[in-house]
């Protein structure tokens, strides 16, 4: 089984993340989805419940849209309160040790804008160092992120283009989860 921590603040309006989640739900892998914005619309996260969910799974996927070079606020808040001292880190904080930390996100803009001379100056991978360090600090196995560019219809991408790329990402993520579970 895999745990999907869905950090999309408005999944109903999403094309990319919604497609990925729908494909995961249709797959033959067992998953538990924790849609943070639906469970905690007031951001009052039940830390113990979330920690119990983490403990039930070996593979933990963080699914979200890439917002301002980071994750949406609800997911950042979730990390702030759930990955607490003596649970995720500290002298007795090894509860997540050996679990797989799998980032999966979508990027609105084109890949051509994410390089040294591009509009965003850095490659997306460089914005993921905080994720890698979080996994390392919690003694988790960091899995290279799954992501793709061009999810914004406002930037000129068609809904069909976005869905096609999302289906491809979902397929790769499902294959990875199957390999990690075998």
Tab-separated table of C-alpha atoms in Angstrom:
chain	number	residue	atom	x	y	z
A	1	UNK	CA	0.000	0.000	0.000
A	2	UNK	CA	1.046	3.556	-0.663
A	3	UNK	CA	0.023	6.700	1.153
A	4	UNK	CA	-0.770	9.695	-1.027
A	5	UNK	CA	-0.562	13.041	0.769
A	6	UNK	CA	-2.514	15.287	-1.593
A	7	UNK	CA	-1.566	18.905	-1.043
A	8	UNK	CA	-3.651	20.514	-3.768
A	9	UNK	CA	-5.776	23.363	-2.348
A	10	UNK	CA	-8.402	23.127	-5.102
A	11	UNK	CA	-8.340	19.699	-6.740
A	12	UNK	CA	-11.777	20.195	-8.298
A	13	UNK	CA	-10.319	22.871	-10.609
A	14	UNK	CA	-7.143	20.936	-11.339
A	15	UNK	CA	-6.474	19.151	-14.583
A	16	UNK	CA	-3.027	17.676	-13.970
A	17	UNK	CA	-3.144	16.675	-10.306
A	18	UNK	CA	-6.744	15.509	-10.573
A	19	UNK	CA	-5.833	13.268	-13.522
A	20	UNK	CA	-2.877	11.791	-11.632
A	21	UNK	CA	-5.044	11.042	-8.586
A	22	UNK	CA	-7.786	9.501	-10.731
A	23	UNK	CA	-5.231	7.221	-12.414
A	24	UNK	CA	-3.810	6.162	-9.058
A	25	UNK	CA	-7.333	5.350	-7.862
A	26	UNK	CA	-8.009	3.251	-10.992
A	27	UNK	CA	-4.734	1.354	-10.727
A	28	UNK	CA	-4.348	-2.055	-9.160
A	29	UNK	CA	-2.152	-0.765	-6.345
A	30	UNK	CA	-3.632	-0.246	-2.916
A	31	UNK	CA	-3.531	3.382	-1.898
A	32	UNK	CA	-4.747	5.585	0.891
A	33	UNK	CA	-5.290	9.208	-0.096
A	34	UNK	CA	-5.201	11.980	2.497
A	35	UNK	CA	-6.602	15.061	0.741
A	36	UNK	CA	-5.397	17.712	3.160
A	37	UNK	CA	-7.594	20.595	1.975
A	38	UNK	CA	-10.736	18.489	2.268
A	39	UNK	CA	-9.851	16.921	5.610
A	40	UNK	CA	-8.495	20.150	7.110
A	41	UNK	CA	-10.132	23.170	5.416
A	42	UNK	CA	-9.328	25.166	8.566
A	43	UNK	CA	-5.667	23.965	8.588
A	44	UNK	CA	-6.268	22.407	12.017
A	45	UNK	CA	-4.346	19.215	11.276
A	46	UNK	CA	-4.862	16.178	13.481
A	47	UNK	CA	-1.191	15.368	14.020
A	48	UNK	CA	-1.710	11.933	15.600
A	49	UNK	CA	-4.067	10.826	12.825
A	50	UNK	CA	-1.571	11.901	10.170
A	51	UNK	CA	1.305	10.219	11.968
A	52	UNK	CA	-0.710	6.999	12.242
A	53	UNK	CA	-1.327	7.126	8.483
A	54	UNK	CA	2.414	7.530	7.874
A	55	UNK	CA	3.192	4.565	10.100
A	56	UNK	CA	0.822	2.318	8.103
A	57	UNK	CA	2.768	2.741	4.856
A	58	UNK	CA	6.230	2.139	3.428
A	59	UNK	CA	5.737	4.336	0.344
A	60	UNK	CA	4.652	7.936	0.890
A	61	UNK	CA	3.844	10.090	-2.127
A	62	UNK	CA	3.503	13.853	-1.798
A	63	UNK	CA	1.282	14.995	-4.669
A	64	UNK	CA	0.866	18.726	-5.285
A	65	UNK	CA	1.172	21.615	-7.720
A	66	UNK	CA	4.449	23.557	-7.657
A	67	UNK	CA	3.522	26.964	-6.156
A	68	UNK	CA	5.993	29.820	-5.947
A	69	UNK	CA	8.954	27.434	-6.156
A	70	UNK	CA	7.609	25.316	-3.336
A	71	UNK	CA	4.592	23.381	-2.130
A	72	UNK	CA	1.154	24.839	-1.300
A	73	UNK	CA	0.713	26.269	2.206
A	74	UNK	CA	-1.459	23.401	3.492
A	75	UNK	CA	1.248	20.863	2.667
A	76	UNK	CA	4.008	23.002	4.184
A	77	UNK	CA	1.913	23.381	7.342
A	78	UNK	CA	1.333	19.608	7.354
A	79	UNK	CA	5.100	19.019	7.346
A	80	UNK	CA	5.592	21.645	10.066
A	81	UNK	CA	3.228	19.945	12.502
A	82	UNK	CA	3.336	16.246	11.512
A	83	UNK	CA	7.107	15.803	11.169
A	84	UNK	CA	7.547	16.767	14.789
A	85	UNK	CA	10.414	16.310	17.216
A	86	UNK	CA	10.730	12.763	18.575
A	87	UNK	CA	8.531	11.464	15.740
A	88	UNK	CA	10.389	12.344	12.530
A	89	UNK	CA	13.637	13.505	14.098
A	90	UNK	CA	15.396	13.809	17.430
A	91	UNK	CA	17.048	11.244	19.681
A	92	UNK	CA	13.922	9.031	19.564
A	93	UNK	CA	12.505	10.400	16.318
A	94	UNK	CA	13.028	7.543	13.933
A	95	UNK	CA	9.424	6.594	13.208
A	96	UNK	CA	9.841	7.247	9.465
A	97	UNK	CA	13.248	5.599	9.131
A	98	UNK	CA	13.547	3.572	5.947
A	99	UNK	CA	10.228	4.686	4.472
A	100	UNK	CA	10.217	5.988	0.888
A	101	UNK	CA	9.702	9.740	0.438
A	102	UNK	CA	8.318	10.276	-3.078
A	103	UNK	CA	7.662	13.822	-4.338
A	104	UNK	CA	5.232	14.041	-7.260
A	105	UNK	CA	4.232	17.467	-8.488
A	106	UNK	CA	3.232	19.509	-11.494
A	107	UNK	CA	4.829	22.694	-12.830
A	108	UNK	CA	2.722	25.259	-14.684
A	109	UNK	CA	5.415	26.887	-16.828
A	110	UNK	CA	7.548	25.437	-19.606
A	111	UNK	CA	10.820	23.688	-18.912
A	112	UNK	CA	12.634	26.294	-21.031
A	113	UNK	CA	12.017	28.903	-18.303
A	114	UNK	CA	13.754	26.844	-15.606
A	115	UNK	CA	17.486	27.292	-16.232
A	116	UNK	CA	20.240	29.777	-15.365
A	117	UNK	CA	19.252	32.347	-17.974
A	118	UNK	CA	15.544	31.533	-17.921
A	119	UNK	CA	12.756	33.460	-16.258
A	120	UNK	CA	12.952	31.347	-13.093
A	121	UNK	CA	16.764	31.175	-13.043
A	122	UNK	CA	17.029	27.646	-11.553
A	123	UNK	CA	16.137	24.154	-12.707
A	124	UNK	CA	13.160	22.681	-10.861
A	125	UNK	CA	15.420	20.032	-9.368
A	126	UNK	CA	17.279	22.787	-7.488
A	127	UNK	CA	14.065	23.840	-5.755
A	128	UNK	CA	13.726	20.304	-4.367
A	129	UNK	CA	16.708	20.441	-2.009
A	130	UNK	CA	14.413	21.155	0.939
A	131	UNK	CA	12.487	17.958	0.169
A	132	UNK	CA	15.654	15.921	-0.074
A	133	UNK	CA	16.954	17.356	3.199
A	134	UNK	CA	13.624	16.701	4.938
A	135	UNK	CA	13.749	13.060	3.873
A	136	UNK	CA	17.390	12.783	4.912
A	137	UNK	CA	16.745	14.393	8.295
A	138	UNK	CA	13.810	12.010	8.940
A	139	UNK	CA	16.000	9.036	7.877
A	140	UNK	CA	13.725	8.333	4.920
A	141	UNK	CA	14.742	7.115	1.470
A	142	UNK	CA	14.462	10.049	-0.900
A	143	UNK	CA	13.138	9.064	-4.323
A	144	UNK	CA	13.892	11.441	-7.190
A	145	UNK	CA	10.816	13.600	-7.840
A	146	UNK	CA	8.216	12.869	-10.474
A	147	UNK	CA	7.147	16.054	-12.220
A	148	UNK	CA	6.364	17.583	-15.558
A	149	UNK	CA	6.122	21.083	-16.989
A	150	UNK	CA	3.339	22.794	-18.868
A	151	UNK	CA	0.206	22.347	-16.781
A	152	UNK	CA	-1.195	25.866	-17.023
A	153	UNK	CA	-3.932	26.488	-19.573
A	154	UNK	CA	-3.345	30.180	-18.809
A	155	UNK	CA	0.148	29.743	-20.285
A	156	UNK	CA	-1.319	28.326	-23.494
A	157	UNK	CA	-1.313	24.588	-22.845
A	158	UNK	CA	-4.432	22.726	-23.885
A	159	UNK	CA	-6.411	20.578	-21.514
A	160	UNK	CA	-5.631	17.562	-23.723
A	161	UNK	CA	-1.882	18.282	-23.545
A	162	UNK	CA	-2.007	18.565	-19.776
A	163	UNK	CA	-4.061	15.368	-19.392
A	164	UNK	CA	-1.704	13.452	-21.686
A	165	UNK	CA	1.338	14.514	-19.647
A	166	UNK	CA	-0.488	13.776	-16.381
A	167	UNK	CA	-1.386	10.284	-17.580
A	168	UNK	CA	2.258	9.694	-18.443
A	169	UNK	CA	3.374	10.858	-14.997
A	170	UNK	CA	0.729	8.709	-13.293
A	171	UNK	CA	1.898	5.655	-15.254
A	172	UNK	CA	5.531	6.242	-14.229
A	173	UNK	CA	4.525	6.803	-10.601
A	174	UNK	CA	2.423	3.620	-10.522
A	175	UNK	CA	5.305	1.624	-12.034
A	176	UNK	CA	7.691	3.036	-9.411
A	177	UNK	CA	5.303	2.200	-6.572
A	178	UNK	CA	4.972	-1.367	-7.867
A	179	UNK	CA	8.773	-1.741	-8.006
A	180	UNK	CA	9.170	-0.342	-4.504
A	181	UNK	CA	6.505	-2.719	-3.179
A	182	UNK	CA	7.977	-5.879	-4.670
